[in-house]
Short mmCIF file of C-alpha atoms in Angstrom, two decimals:
data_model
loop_
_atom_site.label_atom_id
_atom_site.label_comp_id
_atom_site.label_asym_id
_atom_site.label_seq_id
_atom_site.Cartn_x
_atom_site.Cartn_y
_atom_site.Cartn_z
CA UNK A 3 -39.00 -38.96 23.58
CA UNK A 4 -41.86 -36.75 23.67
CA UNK A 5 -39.41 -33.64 23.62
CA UNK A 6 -38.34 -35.02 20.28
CA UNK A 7 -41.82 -35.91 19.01
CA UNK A 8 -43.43 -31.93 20.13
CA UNK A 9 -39.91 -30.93 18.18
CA UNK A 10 -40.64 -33.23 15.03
CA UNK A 11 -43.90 -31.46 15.38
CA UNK A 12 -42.68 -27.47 15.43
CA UNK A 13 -40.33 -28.58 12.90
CA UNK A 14 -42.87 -29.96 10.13
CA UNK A 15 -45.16 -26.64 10.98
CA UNK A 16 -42.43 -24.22 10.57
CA UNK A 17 -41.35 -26.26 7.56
CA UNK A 18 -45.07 -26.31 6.19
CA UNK A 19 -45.80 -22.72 7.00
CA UNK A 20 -42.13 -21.20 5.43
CA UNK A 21 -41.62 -23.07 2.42
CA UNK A 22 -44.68 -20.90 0.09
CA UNK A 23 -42.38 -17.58 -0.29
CA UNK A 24 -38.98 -18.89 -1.59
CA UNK A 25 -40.59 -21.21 -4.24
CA UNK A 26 -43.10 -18.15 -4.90
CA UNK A 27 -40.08 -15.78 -5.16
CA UNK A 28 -38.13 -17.97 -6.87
CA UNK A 29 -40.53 -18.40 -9.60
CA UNK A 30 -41.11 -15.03 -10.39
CA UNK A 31 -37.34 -13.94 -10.75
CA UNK A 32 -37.11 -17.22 -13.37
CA UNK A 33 -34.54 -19.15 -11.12
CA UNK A 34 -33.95 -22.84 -12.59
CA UNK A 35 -34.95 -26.26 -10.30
CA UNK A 36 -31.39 -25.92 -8.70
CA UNK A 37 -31.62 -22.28 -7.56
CA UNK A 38 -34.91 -22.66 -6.51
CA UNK A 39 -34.02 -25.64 -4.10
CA UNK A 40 -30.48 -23.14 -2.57
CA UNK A 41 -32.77 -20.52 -2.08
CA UNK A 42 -35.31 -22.58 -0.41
CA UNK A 43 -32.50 -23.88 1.45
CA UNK A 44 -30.84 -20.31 2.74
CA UNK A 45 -34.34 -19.29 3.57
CA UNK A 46 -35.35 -21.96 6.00
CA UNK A 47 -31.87 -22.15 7.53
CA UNK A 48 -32.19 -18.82 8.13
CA UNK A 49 -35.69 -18.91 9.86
CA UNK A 50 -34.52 -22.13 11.90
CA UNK A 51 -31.26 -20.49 13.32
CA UNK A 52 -33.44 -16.73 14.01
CA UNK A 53 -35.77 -18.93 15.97
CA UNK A 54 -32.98 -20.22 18.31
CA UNK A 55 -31.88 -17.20 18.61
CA UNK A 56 -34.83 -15.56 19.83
CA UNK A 57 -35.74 -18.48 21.87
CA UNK A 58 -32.13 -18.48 23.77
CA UNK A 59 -31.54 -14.05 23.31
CA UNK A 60 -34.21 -12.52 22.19
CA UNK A 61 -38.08 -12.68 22.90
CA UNK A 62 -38.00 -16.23 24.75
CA UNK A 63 -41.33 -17.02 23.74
CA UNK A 64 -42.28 -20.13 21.05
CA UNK A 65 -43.03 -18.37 18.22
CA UNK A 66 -41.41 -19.62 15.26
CA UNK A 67 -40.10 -16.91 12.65
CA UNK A 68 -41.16 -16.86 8.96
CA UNK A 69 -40.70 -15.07 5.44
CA UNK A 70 -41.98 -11.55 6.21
CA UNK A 71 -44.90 -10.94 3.76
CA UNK A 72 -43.73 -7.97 2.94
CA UNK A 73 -40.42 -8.65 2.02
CA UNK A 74 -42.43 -11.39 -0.41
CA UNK A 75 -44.19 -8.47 -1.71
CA UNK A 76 -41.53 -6.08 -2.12
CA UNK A 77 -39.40 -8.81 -3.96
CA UNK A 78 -42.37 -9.33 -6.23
CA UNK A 79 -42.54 -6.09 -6.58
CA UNK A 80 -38.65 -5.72 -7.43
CA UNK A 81 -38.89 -8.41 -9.93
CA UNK A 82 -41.47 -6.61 -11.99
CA UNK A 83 -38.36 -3.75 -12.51
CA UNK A 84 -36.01 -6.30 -13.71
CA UNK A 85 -35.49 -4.67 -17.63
CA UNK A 86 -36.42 -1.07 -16.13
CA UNK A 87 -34.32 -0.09 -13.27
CA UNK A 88 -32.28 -3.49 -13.04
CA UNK A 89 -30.35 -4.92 -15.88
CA UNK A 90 -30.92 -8.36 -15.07
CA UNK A 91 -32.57 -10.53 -11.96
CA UNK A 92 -29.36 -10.91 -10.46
CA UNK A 93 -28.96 -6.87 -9.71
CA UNK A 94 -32.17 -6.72 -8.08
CA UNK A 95 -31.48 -9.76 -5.69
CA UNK A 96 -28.12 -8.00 -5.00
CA UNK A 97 -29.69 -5.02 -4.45
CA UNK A 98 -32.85 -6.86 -2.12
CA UNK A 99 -30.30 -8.69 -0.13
CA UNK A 100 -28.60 -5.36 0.78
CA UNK A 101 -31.98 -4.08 1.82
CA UNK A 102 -32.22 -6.70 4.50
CA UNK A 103 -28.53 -5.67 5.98
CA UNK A 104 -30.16 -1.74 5.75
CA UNK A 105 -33.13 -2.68 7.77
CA UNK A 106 -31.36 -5.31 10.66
CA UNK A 107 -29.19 -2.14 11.07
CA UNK A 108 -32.63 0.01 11.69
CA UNK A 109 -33.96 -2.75 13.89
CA UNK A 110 -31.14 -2.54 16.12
CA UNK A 111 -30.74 0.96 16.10
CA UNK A 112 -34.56 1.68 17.31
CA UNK A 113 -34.37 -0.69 19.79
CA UNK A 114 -31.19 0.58 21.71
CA UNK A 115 -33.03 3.83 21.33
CA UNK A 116 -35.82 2.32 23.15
CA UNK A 117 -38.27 3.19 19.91
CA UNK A 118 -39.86 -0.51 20.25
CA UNK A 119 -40.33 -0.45 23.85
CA UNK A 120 -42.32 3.00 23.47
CA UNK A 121 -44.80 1.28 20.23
CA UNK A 122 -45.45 -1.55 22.64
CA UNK A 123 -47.96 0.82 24.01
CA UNK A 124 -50.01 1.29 21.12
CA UNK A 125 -50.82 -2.04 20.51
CA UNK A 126 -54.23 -2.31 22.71
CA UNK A 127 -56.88 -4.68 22.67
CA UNK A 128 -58.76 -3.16 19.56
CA UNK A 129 -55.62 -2.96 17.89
CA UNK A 130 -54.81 -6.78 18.61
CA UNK A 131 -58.25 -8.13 17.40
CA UNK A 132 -57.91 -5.91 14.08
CA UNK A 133 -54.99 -6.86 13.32
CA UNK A 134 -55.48 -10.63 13.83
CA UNK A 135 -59.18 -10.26 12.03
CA UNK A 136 -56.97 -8.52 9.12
CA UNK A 137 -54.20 -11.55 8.99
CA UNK A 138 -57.21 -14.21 9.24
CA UNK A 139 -59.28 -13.25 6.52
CA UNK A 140 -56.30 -12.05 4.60
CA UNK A 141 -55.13 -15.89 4.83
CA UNK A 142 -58.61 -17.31 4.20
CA UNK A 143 -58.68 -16.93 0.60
CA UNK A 144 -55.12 -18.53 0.15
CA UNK A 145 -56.11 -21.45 2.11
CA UNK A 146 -59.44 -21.86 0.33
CA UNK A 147 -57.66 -21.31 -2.97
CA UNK A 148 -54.85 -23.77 -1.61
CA UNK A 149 -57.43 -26.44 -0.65
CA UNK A 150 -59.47 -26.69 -3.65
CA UNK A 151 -56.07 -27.01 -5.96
CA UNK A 152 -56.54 -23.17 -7.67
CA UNK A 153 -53.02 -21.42 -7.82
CA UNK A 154 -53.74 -19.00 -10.63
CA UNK A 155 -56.66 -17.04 -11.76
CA UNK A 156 -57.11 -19.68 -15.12
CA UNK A 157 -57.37 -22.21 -12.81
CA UNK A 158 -60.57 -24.12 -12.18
CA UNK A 159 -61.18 -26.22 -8.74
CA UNK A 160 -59.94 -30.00 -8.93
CA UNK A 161 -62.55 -31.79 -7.45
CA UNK A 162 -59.72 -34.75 -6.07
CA UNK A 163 -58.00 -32.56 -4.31
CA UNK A 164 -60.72 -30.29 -2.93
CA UNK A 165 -61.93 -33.88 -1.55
CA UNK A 166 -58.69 -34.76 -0.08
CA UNK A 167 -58.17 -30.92 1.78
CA UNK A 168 -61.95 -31.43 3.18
CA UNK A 169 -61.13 -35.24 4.48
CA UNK A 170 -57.15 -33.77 5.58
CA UNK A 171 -59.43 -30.63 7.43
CA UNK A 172 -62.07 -33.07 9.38
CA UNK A 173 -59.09 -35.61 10.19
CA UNK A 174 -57.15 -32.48 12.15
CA UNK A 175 -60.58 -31.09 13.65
CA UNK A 176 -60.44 -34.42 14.95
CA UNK A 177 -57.65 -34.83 16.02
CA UNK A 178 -57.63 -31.66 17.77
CA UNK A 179 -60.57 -32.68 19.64
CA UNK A 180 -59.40 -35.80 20.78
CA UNK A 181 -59.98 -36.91 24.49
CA UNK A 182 -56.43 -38.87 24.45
CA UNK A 183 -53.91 -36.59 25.02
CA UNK A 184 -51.34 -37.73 23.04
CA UNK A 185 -53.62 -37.32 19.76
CA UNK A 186 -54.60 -33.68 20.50
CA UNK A 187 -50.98 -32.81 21.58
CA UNK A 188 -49.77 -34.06 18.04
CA UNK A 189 -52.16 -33.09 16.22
CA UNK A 190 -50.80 -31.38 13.42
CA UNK A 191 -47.76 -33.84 12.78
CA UNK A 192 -50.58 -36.55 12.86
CA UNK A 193 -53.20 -35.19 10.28
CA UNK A 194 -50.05 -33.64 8.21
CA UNK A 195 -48.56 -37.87 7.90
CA UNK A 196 -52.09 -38.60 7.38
CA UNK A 197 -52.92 -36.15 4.77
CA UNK A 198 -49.59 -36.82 2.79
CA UNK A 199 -50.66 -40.47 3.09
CA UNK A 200 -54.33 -39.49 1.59
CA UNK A 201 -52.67 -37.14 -1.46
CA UNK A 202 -50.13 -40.14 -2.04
CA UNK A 203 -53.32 -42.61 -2.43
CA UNK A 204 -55.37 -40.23 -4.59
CA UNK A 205 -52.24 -39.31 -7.07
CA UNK A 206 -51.94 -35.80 -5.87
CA UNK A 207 -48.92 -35.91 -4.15
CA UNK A 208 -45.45 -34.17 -5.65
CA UNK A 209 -43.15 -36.68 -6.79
CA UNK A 210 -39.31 -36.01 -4.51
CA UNK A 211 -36.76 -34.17 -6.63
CA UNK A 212 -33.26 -35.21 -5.11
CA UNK A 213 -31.71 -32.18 -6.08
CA UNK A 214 -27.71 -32.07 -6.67
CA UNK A 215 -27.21 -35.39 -5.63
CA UNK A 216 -24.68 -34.37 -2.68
CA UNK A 217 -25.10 -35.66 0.86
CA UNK A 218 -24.24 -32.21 2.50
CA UNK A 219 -24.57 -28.66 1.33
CA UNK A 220 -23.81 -25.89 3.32
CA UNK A 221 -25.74 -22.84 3.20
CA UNK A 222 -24.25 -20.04 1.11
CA UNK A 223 -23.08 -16.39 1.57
CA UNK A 224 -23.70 -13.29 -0.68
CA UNK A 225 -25.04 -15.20 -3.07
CA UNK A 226 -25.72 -12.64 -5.59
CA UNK A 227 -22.12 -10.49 -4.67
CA UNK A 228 -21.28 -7.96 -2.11
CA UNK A 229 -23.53 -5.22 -0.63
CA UNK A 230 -24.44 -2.59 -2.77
CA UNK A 231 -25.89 0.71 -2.03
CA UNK A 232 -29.26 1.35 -3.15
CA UNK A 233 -31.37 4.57 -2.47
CA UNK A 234 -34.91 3.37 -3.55
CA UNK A 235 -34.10 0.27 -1.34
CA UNK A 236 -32.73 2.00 1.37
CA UNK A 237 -35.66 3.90 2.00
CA UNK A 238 -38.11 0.80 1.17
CA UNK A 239 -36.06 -1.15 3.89
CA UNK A 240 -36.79 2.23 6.21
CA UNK A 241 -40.34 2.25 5.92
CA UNK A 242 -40.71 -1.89 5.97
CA UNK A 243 -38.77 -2.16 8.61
CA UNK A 244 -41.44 0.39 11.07
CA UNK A 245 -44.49 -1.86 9.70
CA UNK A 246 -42.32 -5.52 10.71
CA UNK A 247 -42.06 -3.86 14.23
CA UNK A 248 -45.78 -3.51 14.54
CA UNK A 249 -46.29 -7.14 12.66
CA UNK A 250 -43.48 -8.95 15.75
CA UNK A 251 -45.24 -6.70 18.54
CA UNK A 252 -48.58 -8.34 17.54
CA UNK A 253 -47.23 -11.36 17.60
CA UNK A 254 -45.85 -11.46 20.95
CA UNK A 255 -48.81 -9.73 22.93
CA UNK A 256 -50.71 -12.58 21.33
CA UNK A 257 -48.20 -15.08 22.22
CA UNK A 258 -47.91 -13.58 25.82
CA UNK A 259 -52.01 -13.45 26.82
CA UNK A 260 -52.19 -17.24 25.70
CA UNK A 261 -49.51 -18.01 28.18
CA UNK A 262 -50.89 -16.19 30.88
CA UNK A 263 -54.65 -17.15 30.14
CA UNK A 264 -54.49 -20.57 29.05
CA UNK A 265 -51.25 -22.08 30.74
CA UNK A 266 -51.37 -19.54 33.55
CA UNK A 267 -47.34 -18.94 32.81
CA UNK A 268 -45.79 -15.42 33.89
CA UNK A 269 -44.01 -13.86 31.33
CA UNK A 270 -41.37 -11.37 30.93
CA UNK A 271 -41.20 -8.44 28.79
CA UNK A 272 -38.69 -9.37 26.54
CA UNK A 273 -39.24 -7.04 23.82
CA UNK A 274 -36.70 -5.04 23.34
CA UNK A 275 -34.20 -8.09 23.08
CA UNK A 276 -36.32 -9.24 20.71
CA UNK A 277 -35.99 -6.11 18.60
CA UNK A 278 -32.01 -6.77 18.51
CA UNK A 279 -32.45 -10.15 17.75
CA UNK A 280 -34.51 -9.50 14.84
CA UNK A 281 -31.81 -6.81 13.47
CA UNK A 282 -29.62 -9.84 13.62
CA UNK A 283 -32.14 -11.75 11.69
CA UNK A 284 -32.46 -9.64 9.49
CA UNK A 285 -28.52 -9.55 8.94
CA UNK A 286 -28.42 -12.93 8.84
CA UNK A 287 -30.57 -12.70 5.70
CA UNK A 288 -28.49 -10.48 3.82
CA UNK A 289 -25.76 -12.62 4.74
CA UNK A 290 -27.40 -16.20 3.49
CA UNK A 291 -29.38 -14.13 0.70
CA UNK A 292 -32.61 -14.92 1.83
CA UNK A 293 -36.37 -13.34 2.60
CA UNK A 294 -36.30 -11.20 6.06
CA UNK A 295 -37.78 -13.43 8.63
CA UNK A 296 -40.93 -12.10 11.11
CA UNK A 297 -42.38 -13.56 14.30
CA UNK A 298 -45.39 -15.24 13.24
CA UNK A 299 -48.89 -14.94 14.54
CA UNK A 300 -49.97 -18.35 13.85
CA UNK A 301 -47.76 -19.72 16.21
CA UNK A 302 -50.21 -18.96 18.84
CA UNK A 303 -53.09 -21.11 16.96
CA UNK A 304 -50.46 -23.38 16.81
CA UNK A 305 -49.37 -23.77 20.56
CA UNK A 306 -52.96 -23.42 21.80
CA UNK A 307 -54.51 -26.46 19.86
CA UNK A 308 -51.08 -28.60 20.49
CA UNK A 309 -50.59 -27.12 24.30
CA UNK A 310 -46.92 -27.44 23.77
CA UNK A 311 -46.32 -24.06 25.20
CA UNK A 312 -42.54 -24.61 27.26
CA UNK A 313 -39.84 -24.06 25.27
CA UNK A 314 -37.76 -27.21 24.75
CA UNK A 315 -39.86 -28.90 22.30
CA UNK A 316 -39.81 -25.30 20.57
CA UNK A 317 -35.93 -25.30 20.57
CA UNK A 318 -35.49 -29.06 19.40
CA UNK A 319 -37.72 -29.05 16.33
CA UNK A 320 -36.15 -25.31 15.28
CA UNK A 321 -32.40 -26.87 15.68
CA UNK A 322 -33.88 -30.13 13.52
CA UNK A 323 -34.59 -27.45 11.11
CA UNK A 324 -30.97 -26.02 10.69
CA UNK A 325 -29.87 -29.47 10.74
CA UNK A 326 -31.91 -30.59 8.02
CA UNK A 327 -31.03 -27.88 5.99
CA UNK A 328 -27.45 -29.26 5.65
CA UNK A 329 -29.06 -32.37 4.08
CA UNK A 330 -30.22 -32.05 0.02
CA UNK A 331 -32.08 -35.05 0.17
CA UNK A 332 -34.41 -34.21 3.13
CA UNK A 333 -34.78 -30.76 2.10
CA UNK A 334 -35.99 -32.18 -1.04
CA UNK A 335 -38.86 -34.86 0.70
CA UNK A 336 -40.04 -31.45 3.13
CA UNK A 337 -40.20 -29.87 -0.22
CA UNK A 338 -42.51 -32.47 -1.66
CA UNK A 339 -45.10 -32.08 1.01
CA UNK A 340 -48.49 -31.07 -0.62
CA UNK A 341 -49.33 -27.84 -0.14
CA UNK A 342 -53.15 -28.33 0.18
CA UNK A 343 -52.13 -30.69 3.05
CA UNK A 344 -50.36 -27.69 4.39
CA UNK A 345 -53.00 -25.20 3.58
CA UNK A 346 -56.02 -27.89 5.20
CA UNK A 347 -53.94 -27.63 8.56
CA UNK A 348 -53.15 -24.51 8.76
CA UNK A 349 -56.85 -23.32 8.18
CA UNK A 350 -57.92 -25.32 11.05
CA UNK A 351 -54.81 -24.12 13.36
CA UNK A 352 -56.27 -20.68 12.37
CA UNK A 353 -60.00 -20.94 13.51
CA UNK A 354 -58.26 -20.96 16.78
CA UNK A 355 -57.23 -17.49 16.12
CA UNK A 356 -59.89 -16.11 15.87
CA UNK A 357 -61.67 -17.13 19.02
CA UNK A 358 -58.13 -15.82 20.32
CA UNK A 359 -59.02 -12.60 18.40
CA UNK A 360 -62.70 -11.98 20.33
CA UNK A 361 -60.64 -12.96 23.76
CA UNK A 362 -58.75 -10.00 23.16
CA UNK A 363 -61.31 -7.69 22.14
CA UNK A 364 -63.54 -8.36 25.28
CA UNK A 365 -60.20 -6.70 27.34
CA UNK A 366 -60.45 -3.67 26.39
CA UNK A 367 -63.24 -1.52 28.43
CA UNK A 368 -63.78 1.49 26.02
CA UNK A 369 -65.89 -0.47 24.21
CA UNK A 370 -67.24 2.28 22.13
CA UNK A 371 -63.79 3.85 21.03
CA UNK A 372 -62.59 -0.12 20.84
CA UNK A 373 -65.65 -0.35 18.09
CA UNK A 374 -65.14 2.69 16.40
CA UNK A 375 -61.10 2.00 15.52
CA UNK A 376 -62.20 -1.78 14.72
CA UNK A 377 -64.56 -0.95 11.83
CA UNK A 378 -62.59 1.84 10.36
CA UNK A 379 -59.71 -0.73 10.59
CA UNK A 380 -61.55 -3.50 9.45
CA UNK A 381 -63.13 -2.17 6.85
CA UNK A 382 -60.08 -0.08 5.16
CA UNK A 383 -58.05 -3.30 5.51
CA UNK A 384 -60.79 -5.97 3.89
CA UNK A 385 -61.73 -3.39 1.10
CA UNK A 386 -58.44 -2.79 -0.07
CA UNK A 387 -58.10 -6.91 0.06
CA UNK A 388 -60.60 -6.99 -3.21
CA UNK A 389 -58.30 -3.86 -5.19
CA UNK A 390 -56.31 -5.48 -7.23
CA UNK A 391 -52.62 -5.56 -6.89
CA UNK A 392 -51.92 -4.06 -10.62
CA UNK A 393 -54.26 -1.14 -9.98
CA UNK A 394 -51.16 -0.19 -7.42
CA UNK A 395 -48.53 -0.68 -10.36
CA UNK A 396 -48.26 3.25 -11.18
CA UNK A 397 -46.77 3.83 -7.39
CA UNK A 398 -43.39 3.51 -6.40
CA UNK A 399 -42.48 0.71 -5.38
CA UNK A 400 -42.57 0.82 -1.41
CA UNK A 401 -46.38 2.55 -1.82
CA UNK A 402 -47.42 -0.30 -3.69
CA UNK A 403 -45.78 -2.83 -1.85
CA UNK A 404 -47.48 -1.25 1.70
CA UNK A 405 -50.86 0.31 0.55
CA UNK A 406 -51.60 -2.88 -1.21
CA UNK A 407 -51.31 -4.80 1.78
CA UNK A 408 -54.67 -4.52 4.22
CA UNK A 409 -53.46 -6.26 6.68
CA UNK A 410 -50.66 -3.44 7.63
CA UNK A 411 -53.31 -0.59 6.11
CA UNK A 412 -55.47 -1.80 8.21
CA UNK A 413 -53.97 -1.90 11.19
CA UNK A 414 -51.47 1.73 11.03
CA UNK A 415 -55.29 2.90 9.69
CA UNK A 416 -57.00 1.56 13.22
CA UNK A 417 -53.87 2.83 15.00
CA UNK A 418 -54.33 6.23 13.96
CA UNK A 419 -57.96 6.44 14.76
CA UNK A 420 -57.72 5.36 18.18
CA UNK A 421 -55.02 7.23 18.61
CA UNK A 422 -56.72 10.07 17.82
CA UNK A 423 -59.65 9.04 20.09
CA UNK A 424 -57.45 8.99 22.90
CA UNK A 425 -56.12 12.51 22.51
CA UNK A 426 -59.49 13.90 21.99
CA UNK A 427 -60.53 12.41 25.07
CA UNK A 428 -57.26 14.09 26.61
CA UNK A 429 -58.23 17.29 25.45
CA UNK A 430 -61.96 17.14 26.62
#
């Protein structure tokens, strides 16, 4: 029973956490109430079968997968050509889900070259606490934003459900906090029923669409036709593909000191499975035209306030996901969730992070070099946070998709200086 319960659990998070990009994507290439829900559904089936796959092949660690933010920006990006290099939406989703088979052929390729195994190295303490500092305050806006009810720069803050986030955030700090174990341990899936509860009562809450009205619908393939060969995608899938290696090797360092630190668990060095598996995931993608899944960071936050770090409970709630994807009419109540109930648990899973991101820092014992590639990072990452996005819009596309992002500027930026550190040091 409490198998099932920690699996409810991973399942509403990875539900919660995943369901953003599709709808966001989805909206900006126009698709109608019915497309939107499909491509929800492809997308989360996806994520919940790449997750058992990693769990049973690949990494073997309990990190759930999720849309790759870059992917989300690069199909923003592609929608914005739709009338200039595409004839109509449908050309450039044909041509993005191609770009997902192109890059789970890359990811496979580098890692039976051993390419992976070799970038493992450069991910060092400083590296780790940049790039988690990056992804936290990157996310720290959205979940403000989320919280106080603002999607859109017109927007102004609604004052219900900026009340509702703030009693949803206090209900999971206390829940985390607990002294009874069986409140802490579910602490998310608690204050998320809570908080649904607390948007129902205040009128806030998303009525349930029921969709098509069928009982089961199965996932399906090449949505938007066969693969096509695209050049500019091609090489956008080339140079994504390098930065989603850096953004899953993050991940599971981070994933692999909590175990070792905080559940004193030995781990094994599973990356270079993982690399195949994700090739597959990414495959898997193109296949169910969907958004390119990643190993998410958050997952640590996640398993260190719940302290479900064994696997089973993992594996449950990610089959419960592929299960439920099957199902219209539960898709459509997940779907319903609010989203600053989401966004108030999710910024309190995160403020574990970042003690998690000083834990790593204090590793490393070149503290000055540490320092130096930290604030270059740091600050190239955060200032390009507050450039717009349209001041990229003259670039191609994979530019803007990539130098728009901090987070991976950022962190390829902190790479290079300490890189460079280290081979001066060589040299001397």
């Amino acid at each position: 029973m409490k198998q099932l319960a920690g699996g409810i659990q991973w399942a509403v998070f990875l539900m919660a956490s995943s369901i953003a990009a599709p709808i966001a994507i989805a909206h900006v290439f126009g698709m109608d109430s019915g497309d939107t829900a499909l491509f929800l559904q492809r997308t989360i089936f996806v994520l919940g079968v790449a997750c058992l796959l990693q769990a049973f092949l690949g990494h073997k660690l309990p990190i759930n997968e999720g849309p790759a933010g870059l992917w989300w920006g690069i199909f923003v990006v592609y929608a914005g050509m739709v009338g200039v290099f595409y004839s109509t939406p449908h050309d450039a989703l044909q041509a993005l889900q191609s770009g997902m088979l192109y890059s789970g052929v890359l990811f496979i390729i580098l890692a039976a070259a051993g390419v992976i195994t070799k970038m493992k190295k450069l991910f060092t303490p400083a590296i780790t606490f940049t790039y988690l500092m990056l992804l936290i305050l990157q996310l720290s806006g959205t979940f403000i934003k989320g919280m106080a009810g603002v999607e859109t720069a017109e927007d102004v803050i609604d004052l219900r459900v900026a009340a509702g986030s703030l009693l949803v955030l206090i209900l999971t700090f206390v829940a985390m906090g607990n002294k009874r174990e069986w409140v802490s341990k579910y602490a998310v899936l608690l204050s998320i029923v809570a908080g649904w509860g607390i948007f129902a009562v205040i009128g806030r809450a998303p009525r349930v669409e029921m969709g098509t009205g069928q009982i089961i619908e199965l996932p399906k393939m090449f949505v938007y036709g066969p693969p096509v060969w695209d050049g500019g995608v091609a090489v956008t899938a080339v140079f994504i593909t390098l930065l989603l290696i850096a953004n899953m090797l993050a991940s599971i360092r981070v994933m692999e000191n909590l175990l070792k630190q905080k559940f004193s668990m030995q781990v094994e060095d599973r990356v270079r499975q993982g690399s195949f598996v994700s090739g597959i995931n990414h495959l898997l993608s193109g296949v169910f035209s969907a958004i390119g899944p990643v190993p998410i960071s958050g997952a640590a936050g996640f398993v260190s306030t719940t302290g479900m770090a064994t696997m089973l409970p993992f594996i449950v709630g990610s089959a419960l996901i592929v299960v439920i994807t099957f199902f219209p009419a539960i898709m459509a109540v997940f779907a319903a969730l609010p989203a600053p109930v989401a966004y108030a648990v999710t910024f309190a899973i995160f403020t574990k992070m970042v003690s998690m991101a000083f834990s790593e820092l204090d590793e490393d014992e070149e503290k000055e070099r540490a320092r130096k590639a930290v604030a270059i990072g740091l600050m190239t990452g955060v200032g390009i946070m507050f450039v717009p996005s349209a001041s990229f819009a003259q670039l191609p596309a994979v530019l803007a998709s990539v130098l728009s992002n901090g987070l991976i500027t950022g962190t390829v930026v902190a790479i290079i200086i300490e890189q460079l550190s280290l081979r001066k040091k060589t040299q001397n």
